[in-house]
Amino acid sequence: MLKECPQTNFHAPAALKKWPSKNNERVKDAVWPIPYSVLDGTLDECITKFLEQPLGQRHLYEIHTAPQGELIPAVISAELVVEIARLRDFL
């Protein structure tokens, strides 16, 4: 069972999204140049799914959720997801 940090609810609704890509780079001239949903679930589930992605492709992903205090913004970048995962695993 996940422990809760005072400002972090890992059970909050979240969506893992991926940017359209080609050759492991974001496609800037895509028909729909916005990230598409890969998983709708909890913040915990999205972090877990993100960590399952190949290391070289993680920069194409981000997590969308409701902001939580100073630590969790509405859009969580790949770099921040890794840091939040470390916090989650520490708790």
PDB file of C-alpha atoms in Angstrom:
ATOM      1  CA  MET A   1       0.000   0.000   0.000  1.00  0.00           C
ATOM      2  CA  LEU A   2       1.269   3.459  -0.884  1.00  0.00           C
ATOM      3  CA  LYS A   3       2.043   5.823   1.944  1.00  0.00           C
ATOM      4  CA  GLU A   4       0.931   9.398   1.467  1.00  0.00           C
ATOM      5  CA  CYS A   5       3.173  12.439   1.561  1.00  0.00           C
ATOM      6  CA  PRO A   6       1.273  15.464   2.988  1.00  0.00           C
ATOM      7  CA  GLN A   7       1.256  17.166  -0.431  1.00  0.00           C
ATOM      8  CA  THR A   8       1.216  14.136  -2.709  1.00  0.00           C
ATOM      9  CA  ASN A   9      -1.793  11.958  -3.490  1.00  0.00           C
ATOM     10  CA  PHE A  10      -0.585   9.114  -5.702  1.00  0.00           C
ATOM     11  CA  HIS A  11      -4.216   7.937  -6.050  1.00  0.00           C
ATOM     12  CA  ALA A  12      -5.257  11.177  -7.789  1.00  0.00           C
ATOM     13  CA  PRO A  13      -6.577  10.860 -11.367  1.00  0.00           C
ATOM     14  CA  ALA A  14      -3.895  11.329 -14.012  1.00  0.00           C
ATOM     15  CA  ALA A  15      -3.183  10.691 -17.688  1.00  0.00           C
ATOM     16  CA  LEU A  16       0.060   9.539 -19.266  1.00  0.00           C
ATOM     17  CA  LYS A  17       0.458  11.236 -22.637  1.00  0.00           C
ATOM     18  CA  LYS A  18       2.929  10.846 -25.490  1.00  0.00           C
ATOM     19  CA  TRP A  19       3.926  13.378 -28.093  1.00  0.00           C
ATOM     20  CA  PRO A  20       3.704  12.288 -31.738  1.00  0.00           C
ATOM     21  CA  SER A  21       7.201  11.255 -32.789  1.00  0.00           C
ATOM     22  CA  LYS A  22       9.352  10.074 -35.648  1.00  0.00           C
ATOM     23  CA  ASN A  23      12.880   8.701 -35.258  1.00  0.00           C
ATOM     24  CA  ASN A  24      12.618   9.221 -31.483  1.00  0.00           C
ATOM     25  CA  GLU A  25      12.002  12.986 -31.842  1.00  0.00           C
ATOM     26  CA  ARG A  26       8.828  15.031 -31.461  1.00  0.00           C
ATOM     27  CA  VAL A  27       7.113  15.704 -34.773  1.00  0.00           C
ATOM     28  CA  LYS A  28       6.529  19.438 -34.959  1.00  0.00           C
ATOM     29  CA  ASP A  29       4.468  19.366 -38.153  1.00  0.00           C
ATOM     30  CA  ALA A  30       2.167  16.483 -37.172  1.00  0.00           C
ATOM     31  CA  VAL A  31      -1.492  16.640 -38.155  1.00  0.00           C
ATOM     32  CA  TRP A  32      -2.347  16.741 -34.436  1.00  0.00           C
ATOM     33  CA  PRO A  33       0.703  18.327 -32.745  1.00  0.00           C
ATOM     34  CA  ILE A  34      -0.510  17.623 -29.220  1.00  0.00           C
ATOM     35  CA  PRO A  35       0.248  14.698 -26.919  1.00  0.00           C
ATOM     36  CA  TYR A  36      -2.177  11.794 -27.066  1.00  0.00           C
ATOM     37  CA  SER A  37      -3.375   9.700 -24.142  1.00  0.00           C
ATOM     38  CA  VAL A  38      -1.595   6.401 -23.472  1.00  0.00           C
ATOM     39  CA  LEU A  39      -3.170   5.656 -20.079  1.00  0.00           C
ATOM     40  CA  ASP A  40      -5.903   7.212 -17.965  1.00  0.00           C
ATOM     41  CA  GLY A  41      -5.589   6.103 -14.362  1.00  0.00           C
ATOM     42  CA  THR A  42      -4.053   7.216 -11.096  1.00  0.00           C
ATOM     43  CA  LEU A  43      -0.842   9.182 -10.681  1.00  0.00           C
ATOM     44  CA  ASP A  44       0.775   5.998  -9.349  1.00  0.00           C
ATOM     45  CA  GLU A  45      -0.327   3.935 -12.373  1.00  0.00           C
ATOM     46  CA  CYS A  46       0.905   6.608 -14.786  1.00  0.00           C
ATOM     47  CA  ILE A  47       4.301   6.805 -13.072  1.00  0.00           C
ATOM     48  CA  THR A  48       4.610   3.010 -13.219  1.00  0.00           C
ATOM     49  CA  LYS A  49       3.671   2.912 -16.922  1.00  0.00           C
ATOM     50  CA  PHE A  50       6.090   5.771 -17.648  1.00  0.00           C
ATOM     51  CA  LEU A  51       8.946   3.869 -15.988  1.00  0.00           C
ATOM     52  CA  GLU A  52       8.178   0.854 -18.211  1.00  0.00           C
ATOM     53  CA  GLN A  53       8.988   2.911 -21.319  1.00  0.00           C
ATOM     54  CA  PRO A  54      12.445   2.609 -22.890  1.00  0.00           C
ATOM     55  CA  LEU A  55      14.869   5.094 -21.352  1.00  0.00           C
ATOM     56  CA  GLY A  56      15.611   6.693 -24.727  1.00  0.00           C
ATOM     57  CA  GLN A  57      11.904   7.397 -25.378  1.00  0.00           C
ATOM     58  CA  ARG A  58      10.860   8.823 -22.010  1.00  0.00           C
ATOM     59  CA  HIS A  59      11.415  12.402 -23.185  1.00  0.00           C
ATOM     60  CA  LEU A  60       8.343  11.940 -25.411  1.00  0.00           C
ATOM     61  CA  TYR A  61       6.024  11.375 -22.423  1.00  0.00           C
ATOM     62  CA  GLU A  62       4.419  13.571 -19.781  1.00  0.00           C
ATOM     63  CA  ILE A  63       1.796  13.100 -17.084  1.00  0.00           C
ATOM     64  CA  HIS A  64      -1.241  15.381 -16.742  1.00  0.00           C
ATOM     65  CA  THR A  65      -2.941  15.653 -13.341  1.00  0.00           C
ATOM     66  CA  ALA A  66      -4.410  18.217 -10.947  1.00  0.00           C
ATOM     67  CA  PRO A  67      -1.633  20.256  -9.292  1.00  0.00           C
ATOM     68  CA  GLN A  68      -0.736  19.212  -5.745  1.00  0.00           C
ATOM     69  CA  GLY A  69       1.133  21.752  -3.675  1.00  0.00           C
ATOM     70  CA  GLU A  70       4.583  22.792  -4.834  1.00  0.00           C
ATOM     71  CA  LEU A  71       5.782  19.349  -5.905  1.00  0.00           C
ATOM     72  CA  ILE A  72       3.184  18.203  -8.456  1.00  0.00           C
ATOM     73  CA  PRO A  73       2.398  20.586 -11.359  1.00  0.00           C
ATOM     74  CA  ALA A  74      -0.516  20.089 -13.777  1.00  0.00           C
ATOM     75  CA  VAL A  75       1.866  18.765 -16.453  1.00  0.00           C
ATOM     76  CA  ILE A  76       4.736  16.646 -15.161  1.00  0.00           C
ATOM     77  CA  SER A  77       7.748  16.462 -17.483  1.00  0.00           C
ATOM     78  CA  ALA A  78       9.740  13.279 -18.000  1.00  0.00           C
ATOM     79  CA  GLU A  79      12.576  14.558 -15.802  1.00  0.00           C
ATOM     80  CA  LEU A  80      10.221  15.380 -12.943  1.00  0.00           C
ATOM     81  CA  VAL A  81       8.397  12.035 -13.242  1.00  0.00           C
ATOM     82  CA  VAL A  82      11.669  10.266 -12.450  1.00  0.00           C
ATOM     83  CA  GLU A  83      12.188  12.436  -9.353  1.00  0.00           C
ATOM     84  CA  ILE A  84       8.600  11.889  -8.170  1.00  0.00           C
ATOM     85  CA  ALA A  85       9.035   8.133  -8.698  1.00  0.00           C
ATOM     86  CA  ARG A  86      12.073   8.230  -6.413  1.00  0.00           C
ATOM     87  CA  LEU A  87      10.024  10.068  -3.783  1.00  0.00           C
ATOM     88  CA  ARG A  88       7.179   7.563  -4.142  1.00  0.00           C
ATOM     89  CA  ASP A  89       9.552   4.634  -3.743  1.00  0.00           C
ATOM     90  CA  PHE A  90      11.154   6.263  -0.703  1.00  0.00           C
ATOM     91  CA  LEU A  91       7.784   6.660   1.007  1.00  0.00           C
TER      92      LEU A  91
END
